[in-house]
Coordinates of C-alpha atoms in Angstrom, one line a residue:
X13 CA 0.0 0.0 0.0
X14 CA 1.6 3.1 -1.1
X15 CA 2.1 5.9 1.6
X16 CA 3.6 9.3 1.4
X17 CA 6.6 8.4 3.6
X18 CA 7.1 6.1 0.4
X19 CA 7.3 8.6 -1.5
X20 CA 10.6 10.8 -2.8
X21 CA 11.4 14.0 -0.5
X22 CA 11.5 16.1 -3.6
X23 CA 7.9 14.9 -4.8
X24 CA 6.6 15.0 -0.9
X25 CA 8.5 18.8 -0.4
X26 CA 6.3 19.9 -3.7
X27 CA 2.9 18.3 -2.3
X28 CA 3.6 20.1 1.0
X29 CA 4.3 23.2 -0.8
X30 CA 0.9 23.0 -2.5
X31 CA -0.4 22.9 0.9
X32 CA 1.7 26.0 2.2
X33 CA 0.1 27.6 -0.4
X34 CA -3.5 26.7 0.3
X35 CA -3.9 26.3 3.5
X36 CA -0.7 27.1 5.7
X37 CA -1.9 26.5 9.0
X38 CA -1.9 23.0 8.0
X39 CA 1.4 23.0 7.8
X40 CA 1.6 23.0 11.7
X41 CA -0.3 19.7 12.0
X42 CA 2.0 18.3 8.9
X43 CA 5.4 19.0 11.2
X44 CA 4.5 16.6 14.0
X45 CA 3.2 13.8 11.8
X46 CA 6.9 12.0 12.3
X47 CA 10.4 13.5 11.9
X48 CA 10.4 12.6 7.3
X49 CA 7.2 15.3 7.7
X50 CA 9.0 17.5 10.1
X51 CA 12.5 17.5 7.9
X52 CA 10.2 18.3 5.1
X53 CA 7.7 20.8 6.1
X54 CA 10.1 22.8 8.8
X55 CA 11.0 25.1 5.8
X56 CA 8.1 26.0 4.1
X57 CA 6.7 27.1 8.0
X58 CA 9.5 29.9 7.8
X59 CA 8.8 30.5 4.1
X60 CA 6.9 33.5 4.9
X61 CA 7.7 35.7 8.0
X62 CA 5.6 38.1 8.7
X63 CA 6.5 41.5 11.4
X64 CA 3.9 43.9 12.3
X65 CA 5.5 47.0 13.5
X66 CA 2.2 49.0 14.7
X67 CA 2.9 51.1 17.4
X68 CA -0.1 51.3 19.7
X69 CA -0.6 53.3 22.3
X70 CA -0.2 52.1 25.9
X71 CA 2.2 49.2 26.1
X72 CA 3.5 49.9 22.5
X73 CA 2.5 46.4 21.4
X74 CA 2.9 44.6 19.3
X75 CA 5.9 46.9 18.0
X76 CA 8.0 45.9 20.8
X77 CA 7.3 42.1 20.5
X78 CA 8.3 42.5 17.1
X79 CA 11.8 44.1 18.4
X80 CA 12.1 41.0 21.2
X81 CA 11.5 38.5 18.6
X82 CA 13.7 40.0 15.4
X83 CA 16.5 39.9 18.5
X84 CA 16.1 36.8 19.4
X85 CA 16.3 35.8 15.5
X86 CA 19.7 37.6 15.0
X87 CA 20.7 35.9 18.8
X88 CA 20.6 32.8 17.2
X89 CA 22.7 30.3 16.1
X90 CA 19.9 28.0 13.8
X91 CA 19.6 29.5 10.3
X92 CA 17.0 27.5 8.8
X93 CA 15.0 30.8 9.1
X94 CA 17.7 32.8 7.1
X95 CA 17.8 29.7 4.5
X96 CA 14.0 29.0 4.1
X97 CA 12.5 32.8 4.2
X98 CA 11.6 33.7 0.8
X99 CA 8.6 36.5 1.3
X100 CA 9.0 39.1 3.8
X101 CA 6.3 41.1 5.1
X102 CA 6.2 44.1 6.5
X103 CA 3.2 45.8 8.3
X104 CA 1.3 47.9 10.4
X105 CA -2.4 47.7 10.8
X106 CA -5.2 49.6 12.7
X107 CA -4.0 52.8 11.4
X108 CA -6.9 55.4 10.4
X109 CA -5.3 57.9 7.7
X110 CA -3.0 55.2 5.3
X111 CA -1.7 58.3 3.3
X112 CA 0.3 60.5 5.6
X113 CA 3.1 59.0 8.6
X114 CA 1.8 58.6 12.1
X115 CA 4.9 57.9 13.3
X116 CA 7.5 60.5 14.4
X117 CA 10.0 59.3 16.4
X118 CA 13.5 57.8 15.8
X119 CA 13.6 56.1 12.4
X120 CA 16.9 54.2 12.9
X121 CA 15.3 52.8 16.9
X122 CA 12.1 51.6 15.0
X123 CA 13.2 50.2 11.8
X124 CA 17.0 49.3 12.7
X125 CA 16.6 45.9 14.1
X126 CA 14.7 45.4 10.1
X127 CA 17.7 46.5 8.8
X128 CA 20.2 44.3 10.7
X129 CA 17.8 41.1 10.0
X130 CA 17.6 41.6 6.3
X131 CA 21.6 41.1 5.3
X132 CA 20.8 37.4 7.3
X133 CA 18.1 36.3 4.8
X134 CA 20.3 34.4 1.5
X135 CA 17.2 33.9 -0.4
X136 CA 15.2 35.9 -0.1
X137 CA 12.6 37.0 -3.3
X138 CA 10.2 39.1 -2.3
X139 CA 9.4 41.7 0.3
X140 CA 6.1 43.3 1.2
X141 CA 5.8 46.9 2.5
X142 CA 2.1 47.1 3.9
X143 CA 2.6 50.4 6.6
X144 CA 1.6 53.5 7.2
X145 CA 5.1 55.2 7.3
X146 CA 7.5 55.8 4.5
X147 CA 9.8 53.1 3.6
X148 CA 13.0 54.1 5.4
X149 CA 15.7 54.9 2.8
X150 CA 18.6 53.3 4.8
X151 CA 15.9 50.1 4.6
X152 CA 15.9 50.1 0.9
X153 CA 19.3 50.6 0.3
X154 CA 19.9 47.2 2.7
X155 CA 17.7 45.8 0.3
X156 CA 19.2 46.8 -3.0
X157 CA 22.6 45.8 -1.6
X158 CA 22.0 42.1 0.2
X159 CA 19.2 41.0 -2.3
X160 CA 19.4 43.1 -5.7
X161 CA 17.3 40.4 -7.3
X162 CA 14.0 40.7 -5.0
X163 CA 11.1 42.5 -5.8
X164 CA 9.3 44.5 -3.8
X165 CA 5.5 45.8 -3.2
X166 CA 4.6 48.7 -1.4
X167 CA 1.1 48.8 -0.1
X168 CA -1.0 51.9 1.2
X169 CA 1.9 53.8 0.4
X170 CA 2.3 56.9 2.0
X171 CA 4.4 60.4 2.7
X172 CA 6.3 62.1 5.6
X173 CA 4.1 64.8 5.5
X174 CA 1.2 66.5 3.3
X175 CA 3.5 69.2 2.4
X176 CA 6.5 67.2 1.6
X177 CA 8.1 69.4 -1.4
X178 CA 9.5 67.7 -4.6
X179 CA 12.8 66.1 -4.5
X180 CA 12.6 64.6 -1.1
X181 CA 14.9 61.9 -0.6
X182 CA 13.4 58.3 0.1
X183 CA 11.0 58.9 -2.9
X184 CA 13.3 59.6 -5.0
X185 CA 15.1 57.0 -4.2
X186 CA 12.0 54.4 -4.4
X187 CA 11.4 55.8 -7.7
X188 CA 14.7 54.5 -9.2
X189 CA 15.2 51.3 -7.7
X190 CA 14.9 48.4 -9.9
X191 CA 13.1 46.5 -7.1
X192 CA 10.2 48.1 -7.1
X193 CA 7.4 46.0 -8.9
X194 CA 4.0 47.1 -7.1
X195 CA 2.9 50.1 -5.5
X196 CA -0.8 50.7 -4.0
X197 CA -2.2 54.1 -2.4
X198 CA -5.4 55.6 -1.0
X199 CA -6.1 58.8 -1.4
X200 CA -8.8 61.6 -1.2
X201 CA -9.7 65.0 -1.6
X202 CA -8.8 66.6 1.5
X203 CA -5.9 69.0 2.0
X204 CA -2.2 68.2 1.0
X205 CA -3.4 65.2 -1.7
X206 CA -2.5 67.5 -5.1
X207 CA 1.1 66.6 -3.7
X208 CA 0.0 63.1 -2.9
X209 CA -1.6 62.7 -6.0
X210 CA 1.7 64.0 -8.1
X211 CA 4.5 62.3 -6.1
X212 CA 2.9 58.8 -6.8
X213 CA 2.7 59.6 -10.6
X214 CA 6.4 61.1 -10.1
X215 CA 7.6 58.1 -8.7
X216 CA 5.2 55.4 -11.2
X217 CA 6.7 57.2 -14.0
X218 CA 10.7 57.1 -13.0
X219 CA 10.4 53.2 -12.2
X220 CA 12.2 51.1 -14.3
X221 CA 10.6 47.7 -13.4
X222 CA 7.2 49.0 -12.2
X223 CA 4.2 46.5 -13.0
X224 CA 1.1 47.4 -10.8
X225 CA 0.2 51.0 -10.3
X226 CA -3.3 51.7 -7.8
X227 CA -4.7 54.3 -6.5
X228 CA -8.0 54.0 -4.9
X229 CA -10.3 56.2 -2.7
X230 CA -9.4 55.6 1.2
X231 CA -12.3 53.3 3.6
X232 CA -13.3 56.9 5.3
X233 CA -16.9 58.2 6.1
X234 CA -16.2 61.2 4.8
X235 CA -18.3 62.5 1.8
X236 CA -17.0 63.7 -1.6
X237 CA -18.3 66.7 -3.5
X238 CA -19.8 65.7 -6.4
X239 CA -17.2 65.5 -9.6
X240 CA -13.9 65.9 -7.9
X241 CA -12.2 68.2 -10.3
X242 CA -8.6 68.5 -9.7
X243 CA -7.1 72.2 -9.1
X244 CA -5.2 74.0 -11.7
X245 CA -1.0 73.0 -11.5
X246 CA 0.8 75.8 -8.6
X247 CA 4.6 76.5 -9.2
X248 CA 5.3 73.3 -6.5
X249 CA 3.2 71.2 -8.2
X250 CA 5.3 71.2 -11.8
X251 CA 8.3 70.2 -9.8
X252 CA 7.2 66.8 -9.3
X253 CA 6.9 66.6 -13.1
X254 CA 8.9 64.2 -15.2
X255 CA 11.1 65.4 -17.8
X256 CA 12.5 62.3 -18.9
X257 CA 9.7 59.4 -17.7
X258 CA 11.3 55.4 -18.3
X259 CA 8.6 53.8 -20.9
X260 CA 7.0 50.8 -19.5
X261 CA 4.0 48.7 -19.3
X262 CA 2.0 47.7 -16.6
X263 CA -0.2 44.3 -16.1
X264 CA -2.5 46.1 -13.9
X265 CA -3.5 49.7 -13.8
X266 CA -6.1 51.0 -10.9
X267 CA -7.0 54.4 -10.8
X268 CA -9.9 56.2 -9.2
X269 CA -10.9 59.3 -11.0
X270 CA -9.8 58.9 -14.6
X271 CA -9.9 62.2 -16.7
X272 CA -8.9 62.8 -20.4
X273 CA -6.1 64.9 -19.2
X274 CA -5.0 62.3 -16.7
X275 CA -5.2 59.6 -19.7
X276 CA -3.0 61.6 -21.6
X277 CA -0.5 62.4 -18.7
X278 CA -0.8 58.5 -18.3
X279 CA -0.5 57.4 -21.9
X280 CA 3.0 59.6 -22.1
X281 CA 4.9 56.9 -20.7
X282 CA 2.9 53.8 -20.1
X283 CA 1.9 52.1 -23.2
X284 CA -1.5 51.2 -22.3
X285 CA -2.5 48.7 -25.3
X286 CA 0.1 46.7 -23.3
X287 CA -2.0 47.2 -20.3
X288 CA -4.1 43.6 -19.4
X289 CA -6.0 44.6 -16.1
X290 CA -8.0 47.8 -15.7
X291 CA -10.3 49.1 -12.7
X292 CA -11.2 52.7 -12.9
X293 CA -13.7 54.0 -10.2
X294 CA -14.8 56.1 -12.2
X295 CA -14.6 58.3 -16.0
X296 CA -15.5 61.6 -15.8
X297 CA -17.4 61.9 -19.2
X298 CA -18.1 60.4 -22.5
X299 CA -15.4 62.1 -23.7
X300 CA -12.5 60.3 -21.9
X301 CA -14.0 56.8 -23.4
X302 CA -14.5 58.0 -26.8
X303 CA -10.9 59.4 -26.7
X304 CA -9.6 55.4 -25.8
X305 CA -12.1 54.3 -28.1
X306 CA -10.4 56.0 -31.3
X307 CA -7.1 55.7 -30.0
X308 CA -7.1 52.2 -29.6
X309 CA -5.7 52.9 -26.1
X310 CA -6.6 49.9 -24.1
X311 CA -7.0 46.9 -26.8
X312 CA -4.9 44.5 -24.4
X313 CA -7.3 44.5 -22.0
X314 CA -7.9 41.0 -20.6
X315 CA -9.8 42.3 -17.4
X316 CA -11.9 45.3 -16.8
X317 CA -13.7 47.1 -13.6
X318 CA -15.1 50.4 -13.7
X319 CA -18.2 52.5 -12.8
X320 CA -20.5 53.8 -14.9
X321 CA -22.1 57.4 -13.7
X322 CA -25.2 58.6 -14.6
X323 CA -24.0 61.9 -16.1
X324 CA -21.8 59.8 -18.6
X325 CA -25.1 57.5 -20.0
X326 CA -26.8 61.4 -20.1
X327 CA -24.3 62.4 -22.7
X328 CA -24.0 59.5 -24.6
X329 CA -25.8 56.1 -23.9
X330 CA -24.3 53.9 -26.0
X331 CA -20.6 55.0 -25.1
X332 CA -20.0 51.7 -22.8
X333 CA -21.1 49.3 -25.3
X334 CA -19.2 51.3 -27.9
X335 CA -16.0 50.8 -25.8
X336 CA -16.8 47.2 -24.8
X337 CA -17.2 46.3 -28.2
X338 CA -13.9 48.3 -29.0
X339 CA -12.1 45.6 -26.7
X340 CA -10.5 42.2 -28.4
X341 CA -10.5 39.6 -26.2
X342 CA -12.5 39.8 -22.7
X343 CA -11.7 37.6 -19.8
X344 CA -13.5 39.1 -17.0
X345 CA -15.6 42.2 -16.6
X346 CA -17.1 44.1 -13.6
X347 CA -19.5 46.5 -13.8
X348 CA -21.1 49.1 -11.1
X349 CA -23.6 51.5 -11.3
X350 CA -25.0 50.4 -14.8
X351 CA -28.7 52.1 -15.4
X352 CA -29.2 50.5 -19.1
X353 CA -28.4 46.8 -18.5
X354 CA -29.6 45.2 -21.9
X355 CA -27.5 47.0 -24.4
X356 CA -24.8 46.9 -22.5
X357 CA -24.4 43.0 -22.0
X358 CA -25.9 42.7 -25.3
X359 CA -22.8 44.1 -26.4
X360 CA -20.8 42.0 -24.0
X361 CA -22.0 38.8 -25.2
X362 CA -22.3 39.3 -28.6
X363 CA -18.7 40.6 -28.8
X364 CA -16.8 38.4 -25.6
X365 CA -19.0 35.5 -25.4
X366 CA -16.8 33.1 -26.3
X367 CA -14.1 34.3 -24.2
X368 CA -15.8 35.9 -20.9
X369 CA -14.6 33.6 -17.5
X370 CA -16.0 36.3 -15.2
X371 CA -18.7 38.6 -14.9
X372 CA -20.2 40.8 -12.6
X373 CA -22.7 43.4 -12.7
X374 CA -24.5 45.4 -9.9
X375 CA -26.5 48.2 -9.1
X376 CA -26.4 49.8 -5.5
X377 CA -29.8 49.7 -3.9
X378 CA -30.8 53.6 -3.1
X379 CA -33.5 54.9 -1.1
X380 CA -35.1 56.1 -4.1
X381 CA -36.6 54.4 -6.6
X382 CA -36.0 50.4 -7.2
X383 CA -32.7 49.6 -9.1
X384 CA -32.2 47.7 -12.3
X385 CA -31.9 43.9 -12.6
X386 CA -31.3 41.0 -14.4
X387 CA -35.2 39.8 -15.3
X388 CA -35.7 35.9 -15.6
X389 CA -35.8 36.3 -19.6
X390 CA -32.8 37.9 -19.7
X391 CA -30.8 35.7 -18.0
X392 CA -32.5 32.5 -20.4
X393 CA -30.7 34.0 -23.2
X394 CA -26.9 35.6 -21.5
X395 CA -27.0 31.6 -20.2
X396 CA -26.9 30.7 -24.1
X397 CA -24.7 33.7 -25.1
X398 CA -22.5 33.1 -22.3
X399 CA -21.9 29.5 -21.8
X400 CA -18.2 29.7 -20.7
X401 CA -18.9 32.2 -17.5
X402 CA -17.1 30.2 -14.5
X403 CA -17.9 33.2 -11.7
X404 CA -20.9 35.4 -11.9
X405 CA -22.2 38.2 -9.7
X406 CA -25.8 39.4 -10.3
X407 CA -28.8 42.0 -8.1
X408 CA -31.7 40.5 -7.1
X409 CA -34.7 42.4 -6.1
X410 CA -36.8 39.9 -3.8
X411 CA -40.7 39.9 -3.8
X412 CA -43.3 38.7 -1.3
X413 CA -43.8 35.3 -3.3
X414 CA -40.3 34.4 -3.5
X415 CA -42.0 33.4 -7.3
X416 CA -39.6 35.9 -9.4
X417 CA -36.6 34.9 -7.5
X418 CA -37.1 31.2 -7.9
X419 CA -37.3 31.6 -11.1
X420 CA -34.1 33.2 -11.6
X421 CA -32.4 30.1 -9.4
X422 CA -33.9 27.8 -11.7
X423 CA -32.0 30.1 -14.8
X424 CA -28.8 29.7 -12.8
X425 CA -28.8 26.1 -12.1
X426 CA -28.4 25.6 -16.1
X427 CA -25.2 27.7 -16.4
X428 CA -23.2 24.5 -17.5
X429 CA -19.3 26.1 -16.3
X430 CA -20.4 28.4 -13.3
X431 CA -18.4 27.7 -10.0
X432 CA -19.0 30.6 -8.1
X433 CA -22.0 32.3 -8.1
X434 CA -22.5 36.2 -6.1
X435 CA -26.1 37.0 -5.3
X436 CA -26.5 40.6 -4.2
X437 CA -30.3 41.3 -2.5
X438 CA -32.3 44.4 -1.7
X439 CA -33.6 45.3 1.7
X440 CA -36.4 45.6 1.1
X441 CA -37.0 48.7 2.7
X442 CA -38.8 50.6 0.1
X443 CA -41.1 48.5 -1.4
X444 CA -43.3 47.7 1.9
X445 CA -44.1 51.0 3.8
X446 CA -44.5 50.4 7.3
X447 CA -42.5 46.9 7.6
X448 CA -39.4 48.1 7.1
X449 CA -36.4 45.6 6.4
X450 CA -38.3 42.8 8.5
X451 CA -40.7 42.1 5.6
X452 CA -37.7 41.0 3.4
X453 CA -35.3 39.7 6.2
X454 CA -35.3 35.8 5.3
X455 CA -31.2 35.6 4.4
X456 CA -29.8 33.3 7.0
X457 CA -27.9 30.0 7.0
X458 CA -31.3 28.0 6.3
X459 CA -32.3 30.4 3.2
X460 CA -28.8 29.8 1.8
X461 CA -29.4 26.1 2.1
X462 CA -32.3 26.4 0.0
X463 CA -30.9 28.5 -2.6
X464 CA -28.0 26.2 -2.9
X465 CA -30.4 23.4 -3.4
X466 CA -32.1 25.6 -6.3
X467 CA -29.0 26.7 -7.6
X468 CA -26.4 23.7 -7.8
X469 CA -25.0 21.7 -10.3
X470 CA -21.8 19.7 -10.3
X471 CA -19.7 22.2 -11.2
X472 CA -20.5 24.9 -8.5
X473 CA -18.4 25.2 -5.5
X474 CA -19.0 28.5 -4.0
X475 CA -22.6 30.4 -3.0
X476 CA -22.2 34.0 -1.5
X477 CA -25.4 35.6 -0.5
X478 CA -25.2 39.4 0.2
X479 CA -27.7 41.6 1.7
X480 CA -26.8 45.1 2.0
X481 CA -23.8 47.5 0.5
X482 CA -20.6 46.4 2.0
X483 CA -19.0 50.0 0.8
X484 CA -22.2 52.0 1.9
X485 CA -20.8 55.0 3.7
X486 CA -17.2 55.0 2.5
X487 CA -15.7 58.2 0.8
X488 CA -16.8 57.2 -3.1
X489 CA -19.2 58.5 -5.6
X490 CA -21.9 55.6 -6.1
X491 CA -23.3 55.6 -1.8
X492 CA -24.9 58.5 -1.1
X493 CA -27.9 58.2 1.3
X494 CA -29.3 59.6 4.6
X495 CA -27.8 58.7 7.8
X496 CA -31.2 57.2 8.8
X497 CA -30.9 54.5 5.7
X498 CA -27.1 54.0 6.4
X499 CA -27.7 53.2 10.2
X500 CA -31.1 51.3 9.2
X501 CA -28.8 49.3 6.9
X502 CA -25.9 48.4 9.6
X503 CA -28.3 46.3 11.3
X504 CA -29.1 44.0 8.5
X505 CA -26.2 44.0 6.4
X506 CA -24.7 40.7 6.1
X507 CA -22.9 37.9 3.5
X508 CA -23.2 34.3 3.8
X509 CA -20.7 32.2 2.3
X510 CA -21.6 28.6 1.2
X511 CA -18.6 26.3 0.4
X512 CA -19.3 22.4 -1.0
X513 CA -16.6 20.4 0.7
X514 CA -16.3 16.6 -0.2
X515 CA -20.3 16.5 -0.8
X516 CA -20.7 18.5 2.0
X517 CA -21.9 22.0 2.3
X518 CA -20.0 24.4 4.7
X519 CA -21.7 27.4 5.4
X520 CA -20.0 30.6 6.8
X521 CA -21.9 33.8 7.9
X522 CA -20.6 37.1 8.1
X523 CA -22.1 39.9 9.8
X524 CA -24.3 40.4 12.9
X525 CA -28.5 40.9 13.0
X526 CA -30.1 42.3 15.8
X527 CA -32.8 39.8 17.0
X528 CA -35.6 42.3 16.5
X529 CA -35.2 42.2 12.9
X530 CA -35.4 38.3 12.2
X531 CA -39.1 36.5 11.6
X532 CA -40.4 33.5 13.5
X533 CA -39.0 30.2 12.8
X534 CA -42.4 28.7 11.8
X535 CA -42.8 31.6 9.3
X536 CA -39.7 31.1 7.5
X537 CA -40.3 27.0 7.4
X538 CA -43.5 28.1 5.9
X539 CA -42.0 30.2 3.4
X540 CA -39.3 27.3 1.9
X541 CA -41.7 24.7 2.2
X542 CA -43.7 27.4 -0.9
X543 CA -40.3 27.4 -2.7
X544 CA -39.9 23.9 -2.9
X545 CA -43.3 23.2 -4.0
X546 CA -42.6 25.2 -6.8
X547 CA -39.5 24.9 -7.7
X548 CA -39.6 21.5 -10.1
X549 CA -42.7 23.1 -12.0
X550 CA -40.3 26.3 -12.9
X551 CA -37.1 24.3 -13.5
X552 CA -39.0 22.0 -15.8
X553 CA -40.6 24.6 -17.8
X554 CA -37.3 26.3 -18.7
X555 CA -35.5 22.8 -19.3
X556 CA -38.6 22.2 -21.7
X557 CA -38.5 25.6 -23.6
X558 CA -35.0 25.1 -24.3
X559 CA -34.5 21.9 -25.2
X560 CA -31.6 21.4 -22.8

């Protein structure tokens, strides 16, 4: 009987490192199964090391565990963890404001012990930045010189100050390394971000070896003015210009506010028909599309995200579809705040049918007025149109009945590739006036057993059931509603995650519900009881029409 001790350590260190890379807690159980396994796996445990520098206040913790524990590292005499480390990560976390320092003490006390540790590591490949400060120059330059072959990812990246002038000294120094592969910030409007804004382009622009460039709005509470318009260049401001930009192309490109002078600025030195992954929060007008529709400027794209404002579809209605169908080859598309639907996918499925893995489209639920959806016949013929989807994310607005959303499960249960299916609901709220967000309030764990049963085929392995806007309230442009709504929505909001595991379903719930908001048991028994009765009738009819 074949066993894995039978097997060769090379073959059993590669099945272990599929497990590191799945599930790495495993890994812990793995090292006591005997000493072959503990050899083996000892390693990959030290394959990632992870050191959280947040400096709380109080006790300082866990900052100055992370100093105890990098000393006792360098104290000691084993060096498996200098052998094995290949992906260092840096962080801070529970930090309110990701774009300017919060810390302003001694650079060298904080970060030196880093410093010291990093000339240990001999193979080290890639490092991870994930803090609020500035990267510490003399940190980079230990980098550079001990591991010049590493890359390294700066998240939530951030400056020494909102007035830091042009020139200064770490980001210029950032800016030129040939480490630097990925660099993500988060940024508003507020006061000091026109130098924000133009030292991240100053520094995207000079790197040599740059491949993933975000910028994203910040989580905050805080509400935008309408169209953010950015303010006409000062004297300080051109000094962050580049004269002489390095030419380069990026696989991913996030921005969050893209205008056609922005474009322009952008398409100076990135070539974007290079570019395979776009998200753009938003495009300011028709104009900015219809300017990368002529110019061929994105007709790499393998993966698109953006939003979709209403005072774009007001100009010109058919720009989107026009730019869709300008694309060649479309893996995956997301799509927000989308008020014509049907043309839209029409385009989409007629042009990227055969090539479309992913797609997901959704409409924010608003106080006023009920939002646009997917209907039952609509979804009969994207099913046809789109027969290669693998992931789809879709709105459903429930009714009293349950009738139109069973219908639409029955729809989704014929999607012959889908593996991961999204289902966004409504509140509720609006449509019953008096009952509030108890009339709708059925989606628990036993209402995502039921729609699994309606839903599933063999190929499906994940069901996530949202009720409620996860962003609602955050500083963006599609979520603007009374505090009444926001707080009315807090108490409901919710996603349930349904995993099939071996032929058995795993169900994970997210989110809290206050116990005045739930129906009675007997009621909700009632209510499944009317969906199953129904349910083969529906499913039969649409097998019947289509022939399937």
């Amino acid at each position: 009987m074949a066993t894995f001790t039978a097997l060769n350590r090379d073959v059993l260190f590669l099945v272990c490192l599929i497990v590191h890379d799945i599930s790495r807690p495993t890994l812990f159980s793995l090292i006591r199964v005997n000493r072959l396994f503990h050899e083996v796996v000892l390693p990959l445990v030290y394959r990632q090391c992870t050191f959280d520098f947040t400096v709380a206040l109080g006790d300082g913790e866990p900052f100055q565990s992370t100093h105890r524990r990098i000393n006792t590292i360098l104290s000691s005499d084993e060096n498996i963890i200098f052998r094995s480390t290949r992906t260092l990560i840096i962080r801070t976390t529970n930090f309110k404001f990701t774009w300017i320092s919060s810390y302003d003490g001694n650079l060298e006390h904080k970060w030196g012990s880093l410093a010291n540790l990093i000339p240990r590591f001999t193979n080290l490949c890639k490092v991870i930045f994930d803090c609020c400060d500035p990267m510490p120059l003399f940190l980079l330059r230990a980098l550079e010189m001990h591991h010049p072959s590493s890359c390294l990812h700066i998240i939530n990246w951030s400056r020494p100050a909102r007035d830091t002038k042009a020139g200064e000294p770490g980001e210029e120094a950032l800016a030129k390394t040939p480490l630097l592969r990925t660099i993500t910030a988060k940024i508003g409007f507020a006061p000091g971000s026109d130098f924000y804004r133009a030292a991240l382009q100053r520094i995207a622009a000079l790197s040599p070896n740059l491949e993933t460039l975000e910028l994203a709005l910040p989580d905050s509470h805080m509400k935008l003015p309408a169209i953010p318009f950015p303010p006409p260049p000062s004297k300080e401001l051109l000094r962050f210009q580049v004269q002489n930009p390095v030419k380069k192309t990026l696989k991913r490109l996030q921005w969050d506010y893209m205008e056609l002078n922005q474009l322009k600025a952008l398409a100076s030195w990135l070539h974007l028909p290079g570019l395979t992954s776009l998200h753009v929060y938003m495009f300011d007008s028709s104009k900015t599309l219809a300017y990368a529709i002529e110019n061929h400027i994105f007709d790499g794209l393998k993966r698109v995200a953006m939003a979709l404002p209403r005072a774009v579809v007001n100009e010109d209605g058919d720009i989107m579809s026009h730019f869709v169908a300008s694309l060649n080859c479309l893996e995956a598309i997301s799509l927000d705040s989308c008020p014509n639907l049907r043309p839209l996918l029409d385009a989409i499925s007629f042009h990227h049918g055969h090539s479309l893995r992913l797609l997901r489209v959704h409409n924010a639920e608003m106080s006023r007025g009920t939002r646009p959806t997917l209907s039952f016949d609509q979804l009969k013929t994207y099913r046809t149109q789109l027969e290669h989807i693998e992931a789809l994310s879709i709105d459903i607005n429930r009714s009293e009945s349950g009738q139109r959303e069973l219908e639409i499960y029955s729809v989704l249960s014929t999607f012959p590739h889908l593996q991961i299916l999204t289902i966004q609901y409504d509140l509720g709220v609006m449509h019953v006036p008096g009952y509030g967000a108890d009339f709708y309030d059925v989606v628990d764990e036993m209402f995502a057993r039921y729609v699994w049963m309606f839903v599933a085929q063999p190929r499906l392995q994940e069901l996530r059931l949202i009720l409620g806007e996860p962003g609602r309230g955050r500083q963006n442009q599609i979520f603007f509603e009374s505090d009444a709504w926001v707080e009315q929505e807090k108490k409901v909001i919710q996603q349930i995650v349904v995993h099939q595991v071996e032929g058995a379903l795993r169900i994970v719930k997210e989110g809290a519900r206050s116990s005045e908001m739930c129906r009675a048991g007997s009621e909700r028994k009632k209510m499944y009881e009317n969906f199953l009765s129904i349910r083969r009738e529906t499913l039969g009819f649409i097998m019947e029409d289509d022939d399937l």
